[in-house]
Amino acid sequence: MKKPELVFIPLAASSHLTGSIQFFAKSLLDQDEHLSITVLIILLPPQTDLDPYTKSIVSSNSNIKFIIIPPAITSHIPQPFSSSICIEMFVHRVCESHKPQVELAIKDLVLDESTQLVGVVLDMFSSCMIDVANKFKVPSYMFCSFSTAYLGFLLHLPDRHNQVGDNFHPSDSDSVIPSFQNHVPANVLPGAVFDKSGGGYESYVYFGTRFKECKGFIVNSFAEVEPYALYSIVTPPNVYPVGPLIEFKNRNDSSGSTKSEIKNWLDNQPLKSVLFLCFGTMGYFNESQLAQIAIALERSGHRFLWSIRQPPRDGNVATSDYTNVQKVLPDGFLERVKERGMVCGWAPQAEVLAHGAVKGFVSHCGWNSVLESLWYNVPIATWPLHAEQQLNAFLLVKELELAVELSLSYRSHGSELVMADQIERAINSLMNDANPVREKVKDISEKGRNAMIKGGSSFVTLEKLVQDMLQNINKSEQ
Ligand code: UDP
């Protein structure tokens, strides 16, 4: 039998790349040693090389082949933040312009007669590569680094568009979205679907439309946490929930407090006493908002570990650590809370959540953070910032009752200031032992862990996925 080969084409932004490669590819290889995986990496201009973190992933996965696709030869790719198009449309166009190079790379792979291409694994931003997979007559699978409910939302967009023919508006009444039990208010929908002029809405409808051509959706979620959403997607393609696939050891990006300082500090706190505040790879606040958080933390009296990042600088997309965080905090704050609080830059989030001293998590509700919090049984107070995070917050609070509402609709580029009172109330509710959310999270946490062990729902789904993929080879050999 020829060696079955899968080609992954993820977006070269770190959390997508880790999501799709680190965890999923490794679990596939664990399932079937005959499989081989090649990852084609498309760089996003102005990126000309992999970032150090992605390089470390490449070098630590010797059983996975990585190929960087050469830049597209076209002058039509706009720069992301200097132009009028939104980031989603920009990334989509970058992917689109790389189709010929991706086709050549796959041709090279299949030239080897001992190899049989069995499928292409894409992510939302590379969905246009379905065209390339079609040329090779192999099925496309979509890796979803987001919730099943959000997958349902994306699939709903083209149907809604056929009926309504227009983008969403902030004043729209609540929407009926099949993957949500409750009607969904407009203020928790992703900002892109309101954006007509920058192409946000158009690109989302495009993604949803292409999704329907896939043979399967591989979702980083598990059946027990989102049964409603899972069963709402009734028609093929198949949905394969294979999670929670989480990163047990985070990269160490701290330039201020090091990992060991954070660990030492946590080691000296009582069990289940610390509130952890952390807002993902892109999250930051202005000084007025930081001051309100500081007031709330001071008043609440809880122990806390607070990760503060500064806005992207010098044309970078990502946030970075402050060299002197004291300058952006209220006068004397650090001195007043020094017995019970620690402020840091980049935090080793998974390791912090795994620490026995941590009791609650104020989170921006990025899907990886949600899964990590569930895995480690640390309930969330929701503070979404951008992308699909508002919808995740809504899912956690209203649909699943697995989180405390701090805010559901805050947007990082809006003008809203969340006042200390609101923050303090949510923190106190989160840290209260009697809050029913704590029991619910504990139960789902166990279910999530069980899903991953032999015989568990996600384990069995992964086995089924591999079998389904291998059927592709049998079909093409007949
Ligand atoms: N993360 C971390 N330390 C930080 C901020 C983020 O380790 O200070 C990790 C976090 O554990 C998660 C990822 O970065 O694995 C963030 O992914 P998520 O989907 O939650 O949010 P995004 O960064 O994509 O908005």
Coordinates of C-alpha atoms and ligand atoms in Angstrom, one line a residue:
M1 CA 0.0 0.0 0.0
K2 CA 1.2 3.5 -0.8
K3 CA 2.0 5.8 2.1
P4 CA -1.0 8.0 2.9
E5 CA 0.0 11.7 2.9
L6 CA -2.0 14.6 4.4
V7 CA -1.2 18.2 3.5
F8 CA -1.9 20.9 6.0
I9 CA -2.2 24.5 4.9
P10 CA -2.7 26.6 8.0
L11 CA -2.4 30.4 8.4
A12 CA 1.1 31.3 9.5
A13 CA 0.0 33.1 12.7
S14 CA 1.2 31.4 15.8
S15 CA -2.0 30.4 17.5
H16 CA -3.5 28.9 14.3
L17 CA -0.2 27.2 13.5
T18 CA 0.1 25.7 17.0
G19 CA -3.6 24.8 17.0
S20 CA -3.5 22.9 13.8
I21 CA -0.1 21.4 13.9
Q22 CA 1.2 20.9 17.4
F23 CA -1.8 19.1 18.7
F24 CA -3.9 17.8 15.9
A25 CA -1.1 16.6 13.6
K26 CA 0.6 14.9 16.5
S27 CA -2.6 13.1 17.6
L28 CA -3.1 11.9 14.0
L29 CA 0.4 10.5 13.9
D30 CA -0.2 8.8 17.3
Q31 CA -3.3 7.2 15.9
D32 CA -1.7 5.9 12.7
E33 CA 2.0 5.5 12.2
H34 CA 1.6 4.9 8.5
L35 CA 0.3 8.5 7.9
S36 CA 2.7 11.1 6.9
I37 CA 2.0 14.9 7.2
T38 CA 3.4 17.8 5.3
V39 CA 2.7 21.4 6.4
L40 CA 2.8 24.1 3.8
I41 CA 3.3 27.4 5.5
I42 CA 2.2 30.6 3.9
L43 CA 3.8 33.7 5.3
L44 CA 1.8 36.9 5.8
P45 CA 3.5 40.0 4.4
P46 CA 5.5 41.8 5.7
Q47 CA 6.7 38.5 7.3
T48 CA 9.6 37.1 5.4
D49 CA 10.5 34.2 7.7
L50 CA 9.0 32.2 10.5
D51 CA 8.9 33.8 13.9
P52 CA 11.2 32.1 16.6
Y53 CA 8.2 30.3 18.2
T54 CA 7.0 28.7 15.0
K55 CA 10.6 27.8 14.2
S56 CA 10.8 26.0 17.5
I57 CA 7.6 24.0 16.6
V58 CA 9.2 23.1 13.3
S59 CA 12.4 21.9 14.8
S60 CA 10.7 19.9 17.6
N61 CA 8.4 17.9 15.2
S62 CA 10.9 15.9 13.2
N63 CA 8.1 13.5 12.0
I64 CA 6.3 16.3 10.3
K65 CA 7.6 17.9 7.1
F66 CA 7.4 21.7 6.9
I67 CA 7.7 23.6 3.7
I68 CA 7.6 27.4 3.5
I69 CA 5.7 28.5 0.3
P70 CA 7.6 31.2 -1.6
P71 CA 6.0 34.6 -1.6
A72 CA 3.4 35.1 -4.3
I73 CA 4.6 37.0 -7.4
T74 CA 2.0 39.7 -7.4
S75 CA 1.9 43.4 -6.8
H76 CA -1.8 43.3 -5.7
I77 CA -1.4 42.3 -2.1
P78 CA -2.3 45.4 0.0
Q79 CA -0.5 46.0 3.3
P80 CA -2.8 45.0 6.3
F81 CA -3.0 48.1 8.4
S82 CA -2.2 50.8 6.0
S83 CA -5.1 50.1 3.7
S84 CA -8.8 50.2 3.8
I85 CA -9.4 46.4 3.8
C86 CA -9.9 44.5 7.0
I87 CA -7.5 41.8 8.2
E88 CA -9.8 38.9 7.3
M89 CA -10.0 40.0 3.7
F90 CA -6.3 40.8 3.6
V91 CA -5.3 37.3 4.8
H92 CA -7.8 35.7 2.4
R93 CA -6.3 37.6 -0.5
V94 CA -2.8 36.6 0.5
C95 CA -3.8 32.9 0.6
E96 CA -5.6 33.3 -2.7
S97 CA -2.5 34.7 -4.4
H98 CA -0.4 31.7 -3.2
K99 CA -2.6 29.1 -5.0
P100 CA -0.2 28.4 -7.9
Q101 CA 2.8 27.9 -5.5
V102 CA 0.8 25.6 -3.3
E103 CA -0.3 23.6 -6.3
L104 CA 3.4 23.2 -7.4
A105 CA 4.4 22.1 -3.9
I106 CA 1.7 19.5 -3.8
K107 CA 2.7 18.3 -7.3
D108 CA 6.3 17.8 -6.0
L109 CA 5.0 15.7 -3.1
V110 CA 2.8 13.4 -5.2
L111 CA 5.6 12.9 -7.8
D112 CA 6.9 10.4 -5.3
E113 CA 5.1 7.2 -6.4
S114 CA 5.2 5.6 -3.0
T115 CA 3.0 8.5 -1.7
Q116 CA -0.8 8.8 -2.0
L117 CA -2.4 12.1 -1.1
V118 CA -5.5 11.4 1.0
G119 CA -6.6 14.9 1.8
V120 CA -5.8 18.5 2.5
V121 CA -6.4 20.1 6.0
L122 CA -7.2 23.8 5.9
D123 CA -8.1 26.5 8.3
M124 CA -10.8 29.2 7.8
F125 CA -8.3 31.6 6.2
S126 CA -7.0 29.1 3.7
S127 CA -10.4 27.9 2.6
C128 CA -9.7 29.0 -0.9
M129 CA -7.2 26.2 -1.2
I130 CA -10.2 23.9 -1.6
D131 CA -9.7 24.7 -5.3
V132 CA -6.2 23.3 -5.2
A133 CA -7.4 20.1 -3.4
N134 CA -10.1 19.7 -6.1
K135 CA -7.4 19.8 -8.8
F136 CA -5.8 16.8 -7.1
K137 CA -9.2 15.2 -6.6
V138 CA -8.8 14.8 -2.9
P139 CA -11.2 15.9 -0.2
S140 CA -10.6 19.0 2.0
Y141 CA -11.0 19.0 5.8
M142 CA -11.4 22.2 7.8
F143 CA -9.6 22.4 11.0
C144 CA -11.6 24.6 13.3
S145 CA -9.6 26.3 16.1
F146 CA -12.9 27.6 17.4
S147 CA -16.1 26.4 19.0
T148 CA -18.7 24.1 17.3
A149 CA -21.2 26.9 17.9
Y150 CA -19.0 29.3 16.0
L151 CA -18.7 26.8 13.2
G152 CA -22.5 26.7 13.1
F153 CA -22.5 30.5 12.9
L154 CA -20.1 30.5 9.9
L155 CA -22.2 27.8 8.1
H156 CA -25.3 29.9 8.8
L157 CA -23.9 33.0 7.1
P158 CA -24.3 32.1 3.5
D159 CA -27.9 30.8 4.1
R160 CA -28.8 34.1 5.8
H161 CA -27.1 36.0 3.0
N162 CA -29.2 34.3 0.4
Q163 CA -32.3 35.4 2.3
V164 CA -31.3 38.9 3.5
G165 CA -28.6 39.9 1.0
D166 CA -27.0 42.4 3.3
N167 CA -24.4 42.6 6.1
F168 CA -25.4 42.7 9.8
H169 CA -26.0 46.1 11.5
P170 CA -25.5 47.0 15.2
S171 CA -29.2 47.9 15.5
D172 CA -30.4 44.5 14.2
S173 CA -32.8 42.5 16.4
D174 CA -31.5 39.3 18.0
S175 CA -30.6 36.6 15.4
V176 CA -31.8 33.0 15.3
I177 CA -28.6 31.0 14.7
P178 CA -29.1 27.3 14.5
S179 CA -26.1 26.4 16.6
F180 CA -27.3 28.6 19.5
Q181 CA -30.3 27.7 21.7
N182 CA -30.8 31.4 22.6
H183 CA -31.4 34.2 20.2
V184 CA -28.1 36.0 19.7
P185 CA -27.8 39.8 20.2
A186 CA -26.1 41.8 17.5
N187 CA -23.6 43.2 20.0
V188 CA -21.9 39.8 20.5
L189 CA -21.4 39.0 16.8
P190 CA -17.9 39.3 15.4
G191 CA -17.1 42.8 14.3
A192 CA -16.2 41.7 10.8
V193 CA -19.8 40.9 9.9
F194 CA -20.8 44.5 10.3
D195 CA -18.0 45.6 8.0
K196 CA -19.1 46.1 4.4
S197 CA -16.6 48.6 3.1
G198 CA -13.5 46.8 4.4
G199 CA -14.7 43.4 3.1
G200 CA -15.2 41.8 6.5
Y201 CA -18.7 40.6 5.8
E202 CA -17.9 39.5 2.3
S203 CA -14.9 37.4 3.5
Y204 CA -17.0 35.7 6.2
V205 CA -19.8 34.8 3.8
Y206 CA -17.1 33.5 1.5
F207 CA -15.6 31.3 4.3
G208 CA -19.0 29.9 5.2
T209 CA -19.8 29.1 1.6
R210 CA -16.5 27.3 1.0
F211 CA -16.9 25.4 4.3
K212 CA -19.9 23.6 2.8
E213 CA -17.6 22.0 0.2
C214 CA -15.4 20.3 2.8
K215 CA -15.7 16.6 3.5
G216 CA -15.3 17.1 7.3
F217 CA -14.9 19.7 10.0
I218 CA -12.3 18.8 12.6
V219 CA -13.2 20.9 15.7
N220 CA -11.1 21.6 18.7
S221 CA -14.0 21.0 21.1
F222 CA -15.7 18.0 22.6
A223 CA -19.1 16.5 22.3
E224 CA -20.0 16.8 26.0
V225 CA -19.4 20.6 26.2
E226 CA -21.4 21.7 23.1
P227 CA -24.0 19.0 22.4
Y228 CA -26.6 21.4 21.2
A229 CA -24.3 23.0 18.6
L230 CA -22.9 19.7 17.5
Y231 CA -26.4 18.2 16.8
S232 CA -27.5 21.4 15.2
I233 CA -25.1 20.7 12.3
V234 CA -27.1 17.8 10.9
T235 CA -26.3 17.6 7.3
P236 CA -22.9 16.4 5.9
P237 CA -20.0 17.3 6.0
N238 CA -19.2 15.3 9.1
V239 CA -18.2 17.2 12.3
Y240 CA -15.3 15.6 14.2
P241 CA -14.9 17.1 17.7
V242 CA -11.4 15.9 18.6
G243 CA -10.5 18.2 21.6
P244 CA -9.8 19.7 23.9
L245 CA -6.4 19.8 22.3
I246 CA -4.4 22.2 24.5
E247 CA -0.9 23.4 24.9
F248 CA 0.4 22.1 28.2
K249 CA 3.6 24.2 28.2
N250 CA 3.3 27.8 26.8
R251 CA 6.1 29.6 25.1
N252 CA 8.2 31.8 27.4
D253 CA 7.9 35.2 25.9
S254 CA 8.3 37.1 29.2
S255 CA 10.8 39.9 29.1
G256 CA 10.0 41.2 32.6
S257 CA 8.9 38.7 35.2
T258 CA 10.2 35.3 34.2
K259 CA 8.4 32.1 34.4
S260 CA 10.2 31.0 37.5
E261 CA 9.4 34.3 39.3
I262 CA 5.7 33.7 38.6
K263 CA 5.9 30.1 39.7
N264 CA 7.7 31.1 42.9
W265 CA 5.1 33.7 43.7
L266 CA 2.3 31.2 43.1
D267 CA 4.0 28.6 45.2
N268 CA 3.8 31.0 48.1
Q269 CA 0.0 31.6 47.8
P270 CA -2.6 29.5 49.6
L271 CA -4.5 26.9 47.6
K272 CA -7.3 28.2 45.4
S273 CA -6.9 31.8 46.4
V274 CA -5.5 33.6 43.3
L275 CA -7.4 35.5 40.6
F276 CA -5.5 35.3 37.2
L277 CA -6.1 38.1 34.6
C278 CA -4.7 37.5 31.1
F279 CA -6.0 38.6 27.7
G280 CA -4.3 36.5 25.0
T281 CA -1.7 37.3 22.4
M282 CA -3.3 40.5 21.2
G283 CA -5.1 41.9 24.2
Y284 CA -4.2 45.2 25.8
F285 CA -6.0 48.2 27.5
N286 CA -5.5 51.9 27.6
E287 CA -4.5 53.6 30.9
S288 CA -8.0 54.6 31.9
Q289 CA -9.2 51.0 31.6
L290 CA -6.1 49.7 33.5
A291 CA -6.9 52.2 36.3
Q292 CA -10.4 50.8 36.6
I293 CA -9.1 47.2 36.8
A294 CA -6.5 48.3 39.4
I295 CA -9.3 49.9 41.5
A296 CA -11.4 46.8 41.3
L297 CA -8.5 44.5 42.3
E298 CA -7.6 46.8 45.2
R299 CA -11.1 47.0 46.5
S300 CA -11.9 43.3 46.1
G301 CA -9.1 42.2 48.4
H302 CA -8.4 39.0 46.4
R303 CA -4.9 37.8 45.7
F304 CA -4.2 38.3 42.0
L305 CA -1.7 37.7 39.1
W306 CA -2.3 40.2 36.4
S307 CA -0.7 40.0 32.9
I308 CA -0.4 43.4 31.3
R309 CA 0.7 43.9 27.8
Q310 CA 1.4 47.0 25.8
P311 CA -0.2 47.8 22.4
P312 CA 1.6 46.6 19.2
R313 CA 4.5 48.9 18.4
D314 CA 6.8 49.6 15.4
G315 CA 4.4 48.0 12.8
N316 CA 4.1 44.8 14.7
V317 CA 0.8 43.0 15.0
A318 CA 1.4 41.5 18.4
T319 CA 1.5 43.0 21.9
S320 CA 4.7 43.1 24.0
D321 CA 5.8 43.6 27.6
Y322 CA 6.2 47.0 29.1
T323 CA 9.7 47.9 30.2
N324 CA 8.2 49.8 33.1
V325 CA 4.6 48.8 33.8
Q326 CA 4.5 51.0 36.9
K327 CA 4.2 54.0 34.5
V328 CA 0.7 53.0 33.2
L329 CA -0.8 52.0 36.6
P330 CA -2.3 54.3 39.2
D331 CA 0.3 56.0 41.6
G332 CA 1.3 53.7 44.5
F333 CA -0.9 50.8 43.3
L334 CA 2.0 48.2 43.1
E335 CA 3.2 49.3 46.6
R336 CA -0.2 49.0 48.1
V337 CA -1.0 45.5 46.8
K338 CA 2.5 44.0 47.0
E339 CA 1.6 41.6 49.8
R340 CA -1.2 39.9 47.7
G341 CA -0.7 40.8 44.0
M342 CA 1.7 40.3 41.2
V343 CA 1.8 42.1 37.9
C344 CA 3.6 40.5 35.0
G345 CA 4.0 40.7 31.3
W346 CA 3.6 37.5 29.2
A347 CA 2.5 34.8 31.5
P348 CA 2.9 31.0 31.0
Q349 CA -0.8 30.8 31.0
A350 CA -1.4 27.0 30.9
E351 CA 1.1 26.5 33.7
V352 CA -0.5 29.2 35.7
L353 CA -4.0 27.7 35.3
A354 CA -2.5 24.3 36.2
H355 CA -1.2 25.7 39.5
G356 CA -3.2 24.8 42.6
A357 CA -3.2 28.3 43.9
V358 CA -5.3 29.6 41.1
K359 CA -9.1 29.9 41.6
G360 CA -10.5 32.2 38.9
F361 CA -9.6 33.6 35.5
V362 CA -10.5 36.9 34.0
S363 CA -10.1 36.1 30.3
H364 CA -10.7 37.6 26.8
C365 CA -12.3 34.2 25.9
G366 CA -10.0 33.3 23.0
W367 CA -11.0 29.7 22.3
N368 CA -7.6 28.2 23.4
S369 CA -7.9 30.1 26.7
V370 CA -11.4 28.8 27.2
L371 CA -10.3 25.2 26.6
E372 CA -7.3 25.6 28.9
S373 CA -9.5 27.0 31.7
L374 CA -11.9 24.1 31.3
W375 CA -9.1 21.6 31.3
Y376 CA -7.6 23.0 34.5
N377 CA -11.0 23.6 36.1
V378 CA -10.5 27.3 36.6
P379 CA -13.8 29.2 35.9
I380 CA -13.7 32.3 33.8
A381 CA -15.1 35.8 34.1
T382 CA -15.6 37.0 30.6
W383 CA -14.0 40.1 29.1
P384 CA -14.0 39.6 25.3
L385 CA -11.9 42.0 23.2
H386 CA -12.2 41.1 19.5
A387 CA -12.7 38.5 16.7
E388 CA -15.3 35.8 17.8
Q389 CA -14.6 36.4 21.6
Q390 CA -17.9 38.1 22.3
L391 CA -19.7 35.1 20.8
N392 CA -17.5 32.8 22.9
A393 CA -18.4 34.8 26.0
F394 CA -22.1 34.6 25.1
L395 CA -21.7 30.9 24.6
L396 CA -20.0 30.4 28.0
V397 CA -22.4 32.6 30.0
K398 CA -25.8 32.3 28.4
E399 CA -25.7 29.0 26.6
L400 CA -23.6 26.8 28.7
E401 CA -23.6 28.6 32.1
L402 CA -19.9 27.8 32.5
A403 CA -18.7 31.4 33.2
V404 CA -19.5 34.5 35.1
E405 CA -20.4 37.6 33.0
L406 CA -18.0 40.5 33.4
S407 CA -18.8 41.8 29.9
L408 CA -20.2 40.1 26.8
S409 CA -20.0 42.9 24.3
Y410 CA -16.9 44.9 25.1
R411 CA -14.8 45.6 22.0
S412 CA -11.1 46.6 22.2
H413 CA -11.5 49.3 19.5
G414 CA -14.7 50.8 21.0
S415 CA -15.0 53.7 23.4
E416 CA -16.5 51.7 26.3
L417 CA -14.9 52.0 29.7
V418 CA -15.8 49.1 32.0
M419 CA -16.0 50.7 35.5
A420 CA -14.4 49.3 38.6
D421 CA -17.8 48.5 40.2
Q422 CA -18.7 46.2 37.4
I423 CA -15.3 44.5 37.4
E424 CA -15.4 44.1 41.2
R425 CA -18.9 42.5 41.2
A426 CA -17.9 39.9 38.6
I427 CA -14.6 39.1 40.4
N428 CA -16.4 38.6 43.7
S429 CA -19.0 36.4 42.1
L430 CA -16.3 34.4 40.3
M431 CA -14.3 33.8 43.5
N432 CA -17.3 32.9 45.6
D433 CA -17.3 29.2 46.5
A434 CA -21.0 29.0 46.4
N435 CA -21.3 30.1 42.7
P436 CA -22.9 27.2 40.8
V437 CA -20.6 27.9 37.9
R438 CA -17.8 26.3 39.9
E439 CA -19.5 22.9 40.1
K440 CA -20.5 23.0 36.4
V441 CA -16.9 23.8 35.3
K442 CA -15.6 21.0 37.5
D443 CA -18.0 18.5 35.9
I444 CA -17.2 19.6 32.3
S445 CA -13.5 19.6 33.1
E446 CA -13.6 15.9 34.0
K447 CA -15.7 15.2 30.9
G448 CA -13.1 17.1 28.7
R449 CA -10.3 15.0 30.2
N450 CA -12.2 11.8 29.8
A451 CA -13.0 12.7 26.2
M452 CA -9.3 12.4 25.3
I453 CA -8.5 9.1 26.9
K454 CA -8.8 5.7 25.1
G455 CA -12.5 5.1 24.5
G456 CA -13.5 8.7 25.3
S457 CA -15.6 10.6 22.8
S458 CA -12.8 12.7 21.1
F459 CA -10.5 9.7 21.1
V460 CA -13.0 7.6 19.3
T461 CA -13.8 10.5 16.9
L462 CA -10.2 10.8 16.0
E463 CA -10.0 7.1 15.3
K464 CA -13.1 7.4 13.0
L465 CA -11.5 10.4 11.3
V466 CA -8.4 8.5 10.5
Q467 CA -10.4 5.6 9.1
D468 CA -12.5 8.0 7.0
M469 CA -9.3 9.6 5.7
L470 CA -7.8 6.2 4.8
Q471 CA -10.9 5.3 2.9
N472 CA -10.0 8.0 0.5
I473 CA -6.9 6.0 -0.5
N474 CA -8.9 2.8 -0.9
K475 CA -11.4 4.6 -3.1
S476 CA -8.7 6.1 -5.4
E477 CA -7.0 2.7 -5.7
Q478 CA -10.2 1.0 -6.9
Ligands
UDP1 N1 -0.9 32.9 26.2 C1 0.1 32.7 27.2 N2 0.5 33.8 27.9 C2 -0.1 35.0 27.7 C3 -1.1 35.2 26.8 C4 -1.5 34.1 26.0 O1 0.6 31.6 27.4 O2 0.4 36.0 28.4 C5 -1.4 31.7 25.4 C6 -2.6 31.0 26.0 O3 -2.3 30.0 27.0 C7 -3.3 30.4 24.8 C8 -2.8 31.4 23.6 O4 -1.7 32.1 24.1 O5 -2.8 29.1 24.5 C9 -3.9 32.4 23.3 O6 -4.9 31.8 22.5 P1 -6.4 32.2 22.5 O7 -7.1 31.5 21.5 O8 -6.9 32.1 23.9 O9 -6.4 33.8 22.2 P2 -5.7 34.7 21.0 O10 -4.3 35.0 21.5 O11 -5.7 33.9 19.8 O12 -6.6 35.9 21.0

